[in-house]
Coordinates of C-alpha atoms in Angstrom, one line a residue:
Chain A
M20 CA -6.3 -17.7 31.6
V21 CA -6.1 -14.4 32.7
I22 CA -2.6 -13.1 32.0
E23 CA -1.0 -10.3 34.2
V24 CA 2.3 -8.6 33.7
R25 CA 3.0 -6.3 36.7
N26 CA 5.8 -4.0 36.9
V27 CA 8.4 -6.1 35.2
D28 CA 11.8 -5.0 34.5
K29 CA 14.3 -7.3 32.6
N30 CA 18.2 -6.2 32.6
F31 CA 20.7 -7.9 30.5
D32 CA 23.9 -6.8 32.2
T33 CA 23.6 -3.0 31.8
F34 CA 21.1 -3.0 29.0
K35 CA 17.4 -2.3 30.2
A36 CA 15.5 -5.2 27.8
L37 CA 12.1 -4.3 29.7
N38 CA 11.4 -1.2 31.8
N39 CA 8.4 -1.2 34.3
L40 CA 6.0 -2.9 31.9
N41 CA 2.3 -3.7 33.0
L42 CA -0.1 -5.5 30.7
K43 CA -3.1 -7.5 31.3
I44 CA -4.7 -10.1 28.9
E45 CA -8.2 -11.5 29.2
R46 CA -9.1 -15.0 28.7
G47 CA -9.6 -15.8 24.9
E48 CA -8.0 -12.9 23.8
L49 CA -5.5 -13.2 21.0
V50 CA -2.8 -10.2 21.3
A51 CA -0.1 -9.1 19.3
L52 CA 3.2 -7.7 20.7
L53 CA 4.2 -5.4 18.1
G54 CA 7.5 -3.6 18.0
P55 CA 10.8 -3.0 15.9
S56 CA 13.7 -5.6 16.7
G57 CA 15.2 -4.7 20.1
S58 CA 11.8 -3.5 21.6
G59 CA 11.6 -6.0 24.2
K60 CA 8.7 -8.1 22.6
T61 CA 10.4 -11.3 22.4
T62 CA 11.7 -11.0 25.9
L63 CA 8.6 -10.1 27.4
L64 CA 6.9 -13.3 25.5
R65 CA 9.7 -15.4 27.1
I66 CA 9.3 -14.0 30.4
I67 CA 5.3 -14.9 30.0
S68 CA 6.3 -18.7 29.0
G69 CA 8.8 -19.0 32.0
L70 CA 11.7 -19.5 29.5
E71 CA 13.2 -16.5 31.0
F72 CA 12.8 -14.5 34.4
A73 CA 11.9 -11.0 35.1
S74 CA 14.8 -8.9 37.1
A75 CA 11.9 -7.4 39.1
G76 CA 8.2 -7.7 38.9
S77 CA 5.9 -10.5 38.6
I78 CA 3.6 -12.2 36.1
F79 CA 0.3 -13.7 37.2
F80 CA -1.9 -16.6 35.6
D81 CA -5.5 -16.2 36.6
G82 CA -4.3 -14.1 39.7
Q83 CA -1.8 -16.4 41.0
D84 CA 2.0 -15.7 41.0
A85 CA 3.4 -17.7 38.2
G86 CA 7.0 -16.5 39.1
T87 CA 7.9 -19.6 40.9
R88 CA 6.7 -21.9 38.2
H89 CA 9.2 -23.3 35.7
V90 CA 8.4 -23.1 32.0
G91 CA 7.0 -27.1 32.1
E92 CA 4.9 -26.2 34.9
R93 CA 3.0 -23.2 33.4
R94 CA 1.0 -25.2 30.6
V95 CA 2.1 -22.7 28.0
G96 CA 2.2 -23.9 24.6
F97 CA 5.4 -21.9 22.9
V98 CA 6.0 -21.8 19.2
F99 CA 9.4 -20.9 18.3
Q100 CA 10.5 -18.4 15.7
H101 CA 12.5 -21.2 13.8
Y102 CA 10.4 -23.8 15.1
A103 CA 13.0 -25.6 17.0
L104 CA 11.7 -28.9 15.8
F105 CA 13.7 -32.1 17.1
R106 CA 15.5 -32.9 14.2
H107 CA 16.2 -36.7 15.1
M108 CA 12.5 -37.4 15.5
T109 CA 9.6 -37.9 12.8
V110 CA 6.9 -35.4 12.9
F111 CA 5.0 -38.0 14.7
E112 CA 7.5 -38.4 17.6
N113 CA 7.9 -34.3 17.6
V114 CA 4.1 -34.2 18.5
A115 CA 4.3 -37.0 21.1
F116 CA 7.2 -35.6 22.8
G117 CA 5.2 -33.6 25.4
L118 CA 3.0 -36.3 26.0
R119 CA 5.9 -38.9 26.5
V120 CA 7.9 -37.2 29.1
V121 CA 5.2 -36.8 31.7
P122 CA 6.1 -38.9 34.6
R123 CA 4.9 -42.5 34.4
A124 CA 2.0 -42.3 37.0
R125 CA 0.2 -39.5 34.8
R126 CA 1.4 -40.7 31.4
L127 CA -1.3 -41.8 28.7
S128 CA -1.0 -45.3 27.5
N129 CA 0.7 -45.7 24.2
T130 CA -2.5 -46.1 22.2
D131 CA -4.1 -43.0 23.5
I132 CA -0.8 -41.2 22.7
K133 CA -0.9 -42.4 19.2
K134 CA -4.7 -41.5 19.4
R135 CA -3.9 -37.8 20.3
V136 CA -1.1 -37.2 18.1
L137 CA -2.9 -38.4 15.0
S138 CA -5.9 -36.3 15.8
L139 CA -3.8 -33.2 16.1
L140 CA -1.7 -34.1 13.1
S141 CA -5.2 -34.3 11.3
L142 CA -6.2 -30.8 12.8
V143 CA -2.9 -29.5 11.2
Q144 CA -3.6 -31.3 8.1
L145 CA -0.2 -33.3 8.4
D146 CA -1.4 -36.8 9.1
R147 CA 0.1 -37.9 5.8
L148 CA 3.3 -36.8 6.8
S149 CA 3.7 -38.2 10.2
E150 CA 6.8 -40.4 9.3
R151 CA 8.5 -37.6 7.7
Y152 CA 11.8 -35.9 9.3
P153 CA 11.3 -32.1 9.9
T154 CA 14.2 -31.5 7.1
Q155 CA 12.0 -33.0 4.6
L156 CA 9.1 -30.7 5.1
S157 CA 8.4 -27.1 3.9
G158 CA 8.2 -24.0 5.9
G159 CA 4.8 -23.9 6.7
Q160 CA 4.6 -27.8 7.3
R161 CA 7.2 -27.4 9.9
Q162 CA 5.1 -24.4 11.5
R163 CA 1.9 -26.4 11.8
V164 CA 4.2 -29.4 13.2
A165 CA 5.5 -26.9 15.9
L166 CA 1.7 -25.9 16.6
A167 CA 0.6 -29.4 17.0
R168 CA 3.6 -30.2 19.4
A169 CA 2.6 -27.1 21.4
L170 CA -1.1 -28.0 21.3
A171 CA -0.1 -31.7 22.4
I172 CA 0.2 -30.6 25.9
E173 CA -3.6 -29.0 26.0
P174 CA -1.7 -25.4 27.0
L175 CA -4.0 -22.8 28.4
V176 CA -1.8 -20.2 26.7
L177 CA -0.3 -20.3 23.4
L178 CA 2.6 -18.2 22.8
L179 CA 4.0 -17.8 19.5
D180 CA 7.4 -16.0 18.7
E181 CA 7.5 -14.5 15.0
P182 CA 5.2 -17.3 13.9
F183 CA 5.0 -16.3 10.3
G184 CA 8.4 -14.4 9.8
A185 CA 10.3 -17.2 8.0
L186 CA 7.3 -17.7 5.4
D187 CA 6.4 -16.6 2.3
A188 CA 3.6 -14.2 1.9
K189 CA 0.9 -16.7 0.5
V190 CA 1.5 -19.3 3.1
R191 CA 1.5 -16.6 5.7
K192 CA -1.7 -15.5 4.8
E193 CA -3.3 -18.9 4.8
L194 CA -1.5 -19.8 8.0
R195 CA -2.8 -16.5 9.6
R196 CA -6.3 -17.4 9.2
W197 CA -6.0 -20.8 10.1
L198 CA -4.4 -19.7 13.4
R199 CA -7.1 -17.4 14.2
R200 CA -9.8 -20.0 13.6
L201 CA -7.9 -22.5 15.7
H202 CA -7.6 -20.1 18.5
D203 CA -11.1 -19.0 18.4
E204 CA -12.1 -22.9 18.4
M205 CA -10.0 -24.2 21.2
G206 CA -10.7 -21.3 23.4
L207 CA -7.3 -20.5 24.0
T208 CA -5.6 -17.3 25.1
S209 CA -2.9 -16.4 22.7
I210 CA 0.0 -13.9 22.5
F211 CA 2.2 -13.6 19.6
V212 CA 5.0 -11.5 18.8
T213 CA 5.5 -9.8 15.4
H214 CA 7.1 -7.0 13.6
D215 CA 4.9 -6.8 10.9
Q216 CA 2.2 -4.2 11.6
E217 CA 0.0 -5.7 9.0
E218 CA 0.0 -9.1 10.5
A219 CA -0.8 -7.4 14.1
L220 CA -3.7 -5.3 12.7
E221 CA -5.3 -8.2 10.7
L222 CA -5.1 -11.1 13.0
A223 CA -5.2 -9.5 16.7
D224 CA -8.0 -8.4 19.2
R225 CA -5.6 -6.3 20.7
V226 CA -2.1 -4.8 19.6
V227 CA 0.4 -4.0 22.2
V228 CA 3.0 -1.5 20.7
M229 CA 6.4 -1.7 22.1
N230 CA 9.4 0.4 21.8
K231 CA 12.6 0.4 23.6
G232 CA 11.2 -1.9 26.3
K233 CA 8.4 0.2 27.2
I234 CA 4.5 -0.1 25.9
E235 CA 3.8 3.0 23.6
Q236 CA 0.0 1.9 23.3
I237 CA -2.4 -0.8 24.0
G238 CA -5.7 -1.0 22.0
T239 CA -7.4 -2.6 19.3
P240 CA -6.3 -2.6 15.6
E241 CA -8.6 0.4 15.1
E242 CA -7.7 2.3 18.0
V243 CA -4.1 1.8 17.4
Y244 CA -4.4 2.8 13.9
D245 CA -6.9 5.6 14.1
Q246 CA -5.6 7.1 17.2
P247 CA -1.9 6.5 17.6
A248 CA -0.9 7.9 21.1
T249 CA 2.7 8.8 20.3
P250 CA 4.7 9.7 17.6
F251 CA 6.4 6.3 17.5
V252 CA 3.1 4.7 17.0
Y253 CA 2.3 6.9 14.2
E254 CA 5.5 6.0 12.4
F255 CA 5.5 2.4 13.0
L256 CA 1.8 1.8 11.9
G257 CA 1.2 2.3 8.3
N258 CA 2.7 4.7 5.9
V259 CA 2.4 8.4 7.0
N260 CA 3.8 11.7 6.0
R261 CA 5.7 13.7 8.8
I262 CA 5.5 17.3 7.9
D263 CA 7.1 20.1 9.9
C264 CA 4.9 22.9 11.1
T265 CA 4.3 25.6 13.5
I266 CA 1.8 25.8 16.2
N267 CA 0.4 29.2 17.3
D268 CA -1.7 29.1 20.3
G269 CA -3.1 25.8 19.4
K270 CA -3.7 26.7 15.8
V271 CA -1.7 24.8 13.3
H272 CA 0.3 26.5 10.3
L273 CA 1.0 23.9 7.7
W274 CA 2.6 24.5 4.3
G275 CA 2.0 28.1 5.2
V276 CA -1.6 28.1 5.7
Q277 CA -3.7 27.3 8.9
V278 CA -5.2 23.8 8.7
I279 CA -7.8 21.9 11.0
A280 CA -5.7 19.6 12.9
E281 CA -6.0 17.6 16.0
T282 CA -3.2 18.5 18.4
Q283 CA -1.8 15.9 20.9
D284 CA -3.0 16.9 24.3
G285 CA -4.1 20.4 23.5
G286 CA -3.6 21.6 27.1
K287 CA -0.2 20.7 27.4
C288 CA 0.7 22.6 24.2
P289 CA 2.9 25.4 25.0
S290 CA 1.4 28.8 24.6
G291 CA 2.9 31.0 22.0
T292 CA 4.4 30.3 18.7
V293 CA 6.3 26.9 18.7
P294 CA 7.6 24.3 16.2
G295 CA 5.9 20.9 15.7
F296 CA 5.3 18.3 13.5
A297 CA 2.3 17.1 12.1
Y298 CA 1.5 13.1 10.5
I299 CA -0.9 12.9 7.7
R300 CA -1.9 9.5 6.2
P301 CA -1.5 9.2 2.7
H302 CA -5.2 8.7 2.3
D303 CA -5.9 12.0 3.9
I304 CA -4.3 14.2 1.3
D305 CA -7.0 15.4 -0.8
F306 CA -6.4 16.8 -4.2
V307 CA -8.7 19.9 -4.9
E308 CA -9.5 22.9 -7.2
K309 CA -7.6 25.7 -7.2
G310 CA -8.8 28.5 -4.8
T311 CA -10.3 25.9 -2.3
E312 CA -9.9 26.9 1.3
H313 CA -6.5 25.5 2.8
A314 CA -5.3 24.3 -0.4
V315 CA -1.6 24.5 -1.5
P316 CA 0.3 24.1 -4.7
A317 CA 2.2 21.3 -5.7
I318 CA 3.9 19.1 -8.4
V319 CA 3.4 15.5 -8.9
R320 CA 6.8 14.0 -8.8
H321 CA 6.0 10.0 -9.1
V322 CA 3.1 7.9 -10.0
A323 CA 3.0 4.3 -9.0
A324 CA -0.7 3.1 -10.1
A325 CA -0.6 -0.8 -10.2
G326 CA -2.8 -2.3 -7.5
P327 CA -6.0 -1.2 -5.9
T328 CA -4.9 2.2 -4.8
A329 CA -2.6 4.7 -6.7
R330 CA 0.2 6.1 -4.9
I331 CA 1.2 9.7 -5.9
E332 CA 4.4 11.4 -4.8
I333 CA 4.1 15.3 -4.9
Q334 CA 6.3 18.1 -3.8
I335 CA 4.8 21.1 -2.3
E336 CA 6.4 24.4 -3.5
G337 CA 9.4 25.2 -1.4
I338 CA 9.7 22.0 0.5
P339 CA 12.4 19.6 -0.4
N340 CA 10.8 16.2 0.8
F341 CA 8.3 14.5 -1.3
I342 CA 4.7 13.6 0.2
E343 CA 2.8 10.4 -0.7
A344 CA -0.7 10.7 -1.2
D345 CA -2.9 7.7 -2.1
L346 CA -5.9 7.7 -4.5
S347 CA -8.5 4.9 -5.2
R348 CA -8.0 3.6 -8.7
K349 CA -11.4 5.1 -9.7
R350 CA -10.5 8.5 -9.0
Y351 CA -7.2 8.2 -10.1
L352 CA -8.3 7.4 -13.5
E353 CA -10.8 10.2 -13.0
L354 CA -8.0 12.8 -12.5
G355 CA -5.4 11.0 -14.8
Y356 CA -2.3 12.8 -13.2
K357 CA 0.9 13.0 -15.0
I358 CA 4.4 13.5 -13.8
G359 CA 5.0 17.1 -13.6
Q360 CA 1.5 18.4 -13.5
N361 CA 0.5 21.2 -11.3
V362 CA -2.0 20.4 -8.6
F363 CA -3.6 21.5 -5.4
V364 CA -3.6 19.6 -2.3
S365 CA -5.1 20.1 1.3
A366 CA -4.9 17.8 4.4
R367 CA -8.3 16.4 5.3
A368 CA -7.0 15.3 8.8
A369 CA -3.9 15.4 10.7
R370 CA -2.4 14.9 13.9
V371 CA 0.1 17.5 15.5
F372 CA 2.6 17.1 18.1
P373 CA 4.7 19.9 19.4
A374 CA 8.4 19.2 18.4
S375 CA 9.1 18.6 22.3
A376 CA 7.3 15.4 22.1
A377 CA 9.8 14.0 19.6
E378 CA 12.0 11.2 20.8
Chain B
M116 CA 28.5 -24.2 -26.8
R117 CA 31.4 -23.0 -24.6
L118 CA 28.9 -20.9 -22.7
R119 CA 27.2 -24.0 -21.5
I120 CA 30.4 -25.1 -19.5
N121 CA 29.9 -24.8 -15.9
P122 CA 32.1 -22.1 -14.7
I123 CA 33.3 -24.0 -12.0
T124 CA 34.4 -27.2 -13.9
E125 CA 38.0 -27.9 -14.9
T126 CA 39.1 -29.6 -17.9
P127 CA 39.6 -33.5 -17.6
A128 CA 43.5 -33.0 -17.6
V129 CA 43.4 -30.7 -14.8
K130 CA 41.0 -33.0 -12.6
F131 CA 43.2 -36.3 -13.3
T132 CA 46.2 -34.2 -12.3
L133 CA 44.7 -33.2 -9.0
L134 CA 43.2 -36.5 -8.2
G135 CA 46.6 -38.2 -9.0
I136 CA 48.6 -36.0 -6.8
G137 CA 46.0 -36.8 -4.2
L138 CA 46.2 -40.4 -4.7
L139 CA 50.0 -40.6 -5.0
Y140 CA 50.2 -38.7 -1.9
I141 CA 47.8 -40.7 0.3
A142 CA 49.7 -43.8 -1.1
L143 CA 53.2 -42.5 -0.2
F144 CA 52.3 -41.0 3.2
L145 CA 49.5 -43.4 4.4
V146 CA 49.2 -46.7 2.7
L147 CA 52.8 -47.4 2.3
P148 CA 53.8 -47.2 6.0
V149 CA 50.9 -49.5 7.0
V150 CA 51.8 -51.9 4.4
A151 CA 55.5 -51.5 5.4
V152 CA 54.4 -52.4 9.0
F153 CA 52.6 -55.6 8.4
N154 CA 55.1 -56.8 5.9
E155 CA 57.7 -56.4 8.5
A156 CA 55.7 -58.3 11.1
L157 CA 55.1 -61.1 8.7
R158 CA 58.7 -61.3 7.4
K159 CA 59.3 -64.6 9.2
G160 CA 55.9 -65.9 8.9
F161 CA 53.0 -66.5 10.9
G162 CA 54.4 -68.6 13.5
A163 CA 57.1 -66.1 14.4
Y164 CA 54.4 -63.4 14.4
F165 CA 52.1 -65.2 16.8
V166 CA 55.1 -66.3 19.1
A167 CA 55.8 -62.5 19.2
I168 CA 52.4 -61.2 20.1
S169 CA 51.6 -64.2 22.7
D170 CA 54.7 -63.4 24.8
P171 CA 53.5 -62.9 28.3
I172 CA 55.4 -59.3 28.4
A173 CA 53.5 -58.5 25.3
L174 CA 50.3 -59.7 26.4
S175 CA 50.7 -57.7 29.6
A176 CA 51.3 -54.8 27.4
I177 CA 48.2 -55.1 25.5
K178 CA 46.3 -55.6 28.7
L179 CA 47.4 -52.4 30.2
T180 CA 46.6 -50.5 27.0
F181 CA 43.4 -51.8 27.0
I182 CA 42.7 -50.9 30.9
T183 CA 44.3 -47.2 30.0
A184 CA 41.9 -46.7 27.2
A185 CA 39.0 -48.3 29.0
I186 CA 39.4 -45.7 32.1
A187 CA 40.5 -42.7 29.9
V188 CA 37.9 -42.8 27.4
P189 CA 34.8 -42.9 29.4
A190 CA 36.5 -40.5 31.9
N191 CA 36.9 -37.8 28.8
L192 CA 33.8 -38.5 27.5
I193 CA 32.0 -37.5 30.4
F194 CA 34.0 -34.8 31.0
G195 CA 33.8 -33.6 27.4
V196 CA 30.0 -33.5 27.2
A197 CA 29.8 -31.9 30.3
A198 CA 32.1 -29.2 29.3
S199 CA 30.8 -28.7 25.8
W200 CA 27.1 -28.7 27.5
A201 CA 28.6 -25.8 29.7
V202 CA 30.4 -23.9 26.7
A203 CA 27.7 -24.2 24.2
K204 CA 24.4 -23.8 26.1
F205 CA 25.3 -21.4 29.0
D206 CA 26.8 -18.0 29.2
F207 CA 29.2 -17.6 32.3
R208 CA 32.1 -15.8 33.5
G209 CA 35.7 -17.3 32.3
K210 CA 34.0 -19.3 29.4
S211 CA 36.9 -18.4 27.1
F212 CA 39.6 -19.2 29.8
L213 CA 37.9 -22.7 30.2
I214 CA 38.1 -23.3 26.2
T215 CA 41.5 -22.3 26.4
L216 CA 42.3 -24.7 29.1
I217 CA 40.5 -27.4 27.4
D218 CA 42.9 -26.7 24.4
L219 CA 46.0 -26.9 26.8
P220 CA 46.9 -30.5 26.3
F221 CA 46.9 -30.1 22.2
S222 CA 49.5 -27.3 22.9
V223 CA 51.9 -28.6 25.4
S224 CA 54.3 -31.3 24.3
P225 CA 53.4 -34.7 25.9
V226 CA 56.6 -35.3 27.4
V227 CA 56.0 -32.0 29.4
S228 CA 52.8 -33.4 30.2
G229 CA 54.3 -36.7 31.6
L230 CA 56.9 -34.5 33.4
V231 CA 54.0 -32.6 35.2
Y232 CA 52.9 -35.6 36.6
V233 CA 56.4 -36.8 37.8
L234 CA 56.9 -33.4 39.4
L235 CA 53.5 -33.6 41.2
F236 CA 53.4 -37.3 42.3
G237 CA 57.2 -38.6 42.0
A238 CA 59.2 -39.1 44.9
Q239 CA 60.8 -35.7 45.1
G240 CA 57.3 -34.1 44.0
L241 CA 54.9 -31.9 45.5
V242 CA 52.5 -34.6 46.8
G243 CA 54.9 -37.4 46.7
P244 CA 56.1 -37.5 50.1
W245 CA 52.6 -37.7 51.4
L246 CA 51.7 -40.2 49.0
Q247 CA 54.9 -42.5 49.9
A248 CA 53.5 -41.9 53.5
H249 CA 50.3 -43.4 52.5
D250 CA 51.9 -46.1 50.2
I251 CA 50.2 -45.0 47.1
Q252 CA 52.1 -45.4 44.0
I253 CA 51.2 -43.0 41.1
V254 CA 54.1 -42.5 39.2
F255 CA 56.0 -45.5 37.5
A256 CA 52.6 -47.5 38.1
V257 CA 49.3 -47.8 36.5
P258 CA 47.4 -44.7 37.8
G259 CA 50.3 -42.5 36.5
I260 CA 49.7 -43.9 33.1
V261 CA 46.2 -43.6 33.1
L262 CA 46.2 -39.9 34.4
A263 CA 48.7 -39.0 31.7
T264 CA 46.7 -40.7 29.0
I265 CA 43.5 -38.7 30.4
F266 CA 45.7 -35.5 30.5
V267 CA 46.9 -36.0 26.9
T268 CA 43.3 -37.1 25.3
F269 CA 41.2 -34.5 27.4
P270 CA 40.4 -32.4 24.4
F271 CA 39.2 -35.0 21.9
V272 CA 35.7 -35.2 22.5
A273 CA 35.1 -31.5 23.6
R274 CA 36.7 -30.1 20.8
E275 CA 34.6 -32.3 18.7
L276 CA 31.3 -31.4 20.3
I277 CA 31.4 -27.6 21.3
P278 CA 31.4 -26.2 17.7
L279 CA 28.5 -28.9 17.0
M280 CA 26.5 -27.9 20.0
Q281 CA 27.1 -24.1 19.6
E282 CA 25.6 -24.3 16.1
Q283 CA 22.5 -26.3 17.2
G284 CA 22.1 -23.7 19.7
T285 CA 19.6 -23.9 22.8
E286 CA 16.3 -23.6 21.1
E287 CA 15.5 -27.5 20.8
E288 CA 16.3 -27.9 24.5
E289 CA 13.9 -25.1 25.3
A290 CA 11.3 -26.6 23.5
A291 CA 11.6 -29.6 25.2
R292 CA 11.7 -27.9 28.6
S293 CA 8.4 -26.0 27.5
L294 CA 6.8 -29.4 26.6
G295 CA 7.4 -30.3 30.2
A296 CA 10.6 -32.4 30.0
D297 CA 13.1 -32.2 33.1
G298 CA 16.6 -31.8 32.6
W299 CA 17.6 -35.3 32.2
Q300 CA 14.8 -36.0 29.8
T301 CA 15.9 -33.0 27.7
F302 CA 19.5 -34.3 27.6
F303 CA 19.0 -37.9 27.0
R304 CA 16.0 -37.6 24.3
V305 CA 16.8 -34.1 22.6
T306 CA 20.6 -32.9 23.4
L307 CA 22.4 -36.7 23.2
P308 CA 20.6 -37.6 20.0
N309 CA 21.7 -34.5 18.2
I310 CA 25.3 -35.1 19.1
K311 CA 25.7 -38.6 18.9
W312 CA 27.7 -38.7 15.6
G313 CA 30.1 -36.1 16.9
L314 CA 30.4 -37.8 20.0
L315 CA 31.2 -41.1 18.4
Y316 CA 33.7 -39.5 16.4
G317 CA 35.3 -37.9 19.2
V318 CA 35.2 -40.8 21.1
L319 CA 36.9 -42.9 18.5
L320 CA 39.7 -39.9 18.1
C321 CA 40.2 -40.1 21.7
N322 CA 40.4 -43.8 22.0
A323 CA 43.0 -44.0 19.2
R324 CA 45.2 -41.6 20.8
A325 CA 44.7 -43.2 24.4
M326 CA 45.9 -46.4 22.8
G327 CA 48.9 -44.9 21.0
E328 CA 49.9 -42.4 23.3
F329 CA 54.0 -42.4 23.5
G330 CA 55.5 -39.3 24.9
A331 CA 53.6 -38.5 28.2
V332 CA 53.2 -42.2 29.0
S333 CA 56.7 -43.1 28.5
V334 CA 57.9 -40.5 31.2
V335 CA 55.3 -41.5 33.9
S336 CA 55.7 -45.2 33.1
G337 CA 59.2 -46.2 34.1
K338 CA 59.1 -49.1 31.5
I339 CA 58.9 -52.0 33.9
R340 CA 58.6 -54.8 31.8
G341 CA 55.4 -57.0 32.1
L342 CA 54.3 -54.1 34.6
T343 CA 53.9 -50.8 33.5
N344 CA 54.7 -51.0 29.7
T345 CA 51.7 -50.1 27.0
M346 CA 51.8 -51.2 23.6
P347 CA 53.8 -48.3 22.3
L348 CA 56.4 -48.4 24.8
H349 CA 56.7 -52.1 24.1
V350 CA 57.3 -51.6 20.7
E351 CA 60.0 -48.9 21.2
I352 CA 62.0 -51.5 23.5
L353 CA 61.7 -54.5 21.4
Y354 CA 62.8 -51.9 18.3
N355 CA 65.8 -50.8 20.5
E356 CA 67.0 -54.3 21.1
Y357 CA 66.9 -55.1 17.1
N358 CA 63.9 -57.4 17.8
M359 CA 62.3 -56.5 14.5
V360 CA 59.5 -59.0 13.9
A361 CA 58.4 -58.8 17.4
A362 CA 58.4 -55.0 17.3
F363 CA 56.5 -54.8 14.2
A364 CA 54.4 -57.6 15.3
V365 CA 52.9 -55.3 18.1
A366 CA 53.0 -52.4 15.9
S367 CA 50.8 -54.1 13.3
L368 CA 48.6 -55.1 16.3
L369 CA 48.1 -51.1 17.2
A370 CA 47.8 -50.4 13.5
S371 CA 44.9 -52.9 13.4
L372 CA 43.1 -51.5 16.4
A373 CA 43.2 -48.2 14.4
L374 CA 42.2 -49.6 11.2
V375 CA 39.2 -51.6 13.0
T376 CA 38.1 -48.5 14.6
L377 CA 37.8 -46.8 11.1
V378 CA 36.1 -49.6 9.9
A379 CA 33.6 -49.6 12.8
K380 CA 33.0 -45.7 12.2
G381 CA 32.5 -46.3 8.5
L382 CA 30.1 -49.4 9.3
L383 CA 28.0 -47.1 11.6
E384 CA 27.7 -44.3 9.0
W385 CA 26.8 -46.6 6.5
R386 CA 24.1 -48.2 8.4
Y387 CA 22.8 -45.0 9.8
G388 CA 23.6 -42.8 7.1
H389 CA 20.0 -41.5 6.8
E390 CA 20.0 -40.5 10.1
L391 CA 23.4 -39.1 10.0
G392 CA 22.2 -36.7 7.2
V393 CA 19.4 -35.8 9.2
A394 CA 21.5 -34.9 12.1
R395 CA 23.8 -32.8 10.2
T396 CA 21.3 -30.5 8.3

């Protein structure tokens, strides 16, 4: 199913939850709506599902306006953040619900319902728990019941609201992989909401980064991570150092030396000398020999070396804020930095915005 | 090993003292009066007891009480569910005003509630002349008693359900809708099973009060023997006539109804305790 969101607005009283949103999702895509709380991502998901209606604009399913269609008629499987399992029903009855409420003329026979439910339960590996009640299940099991229940109505679109939010890290990873496989095997079009950038980058074909009711950027995980379109995306995706600098006719001066940096929309950059700020990823900070071009002196302030990369906090002379730098474990062991040591650093790559671009 | 003692556990002396105070209090204020009622009712033996309760006037009072409850309880059941549904699942203007209104019968003295109906429907009341012209009798007749009872027992079901439904939220209903259920299916298959225990409790309380209501009913009833006397009113009349055995016999019937209600609730909880536990978590 191709899903198109056209010029959608959503107002709650005076609060603008969504502001003129446009988005097209292709058949078979797995898309993440990523943003902080209050960015409107859940509202957008609910509007696509039909649980909520847009104040203006429309939603198209395969080119047809879905605006008049009620949630029950859209063939969407919705997985709720807290699962919303029917607490008085067994796992079996939860999954069977969507099949039992079909008008009698189109309803499957009891034997067929049973067959379908059991095959779904085995798909989510819960066949042994079919007679349990939701309260007797773990979080991960509940999540899988919620998925099986949503899949029972053979949806064309699967919508998931913070699907892994309430689970612990290990279960979350397993379910993520499992969901990806399920999505591919069933040929669904899926959208999930998350505030966890790692989850979005790992799982999704495309990531929609949202902030304050607007879309900041749409792109593949590599695109949004490597080429963030706005300062917001930079700060929201991954760790980043934000450093004040000056821009002089397109040339960037950082820590008192001129660096090679890509300025955002060079053409739009005001002429003359203007203040700006640069984003440098921790892994783009290079430790170099004294006297290397663009190198500046710094002091090691903190070292956290557990794990595959070592994180070193350094302080550039005369700048109060610490800067984070990542080193591979191998390189860290070679260099053997200690707290208080004097080092020289340079920025391998930086992205610079004029101060006027800040929100 | 003093450190092993659970910090919120009290010494046996404190435990037994607290328990003792609790039991004594219950015995004094709950058990003793009930025992006294039955004791007084049976003071002259079972014969006198049965004569008292099989008296035609007593029987008519019993019948009227049942009729009143049979109308008031379902009426408030439907209203209570509808009101709690509206309050808990939707946002609308004047919601807090509605909640306040639902509470009104609790805060107004029953006598005042009764008087309001007399003022409205009585001979000198607002719509009294119109009613008289159309030969409709409300005050000093069964309709007035039913109306006053409905008013007084109005909040029980809604009060019980609103917090329960608010706590349960709307996610399950939304899930049902997204799976293709229509409004009624959602209500009967999802909402109602989730609230059934609260609903049952509200209905039991509502029923107990409907049968036992005195103040409001006494104002609108006119206390016509054999016609507009409910059980509580009948008890009062017998008592004022110093007919102690008969008064307490009817009173014991009222008390028995309350006890039966409690036992029924206990049995249901025992029988469906598992589901109850599920529903409450």
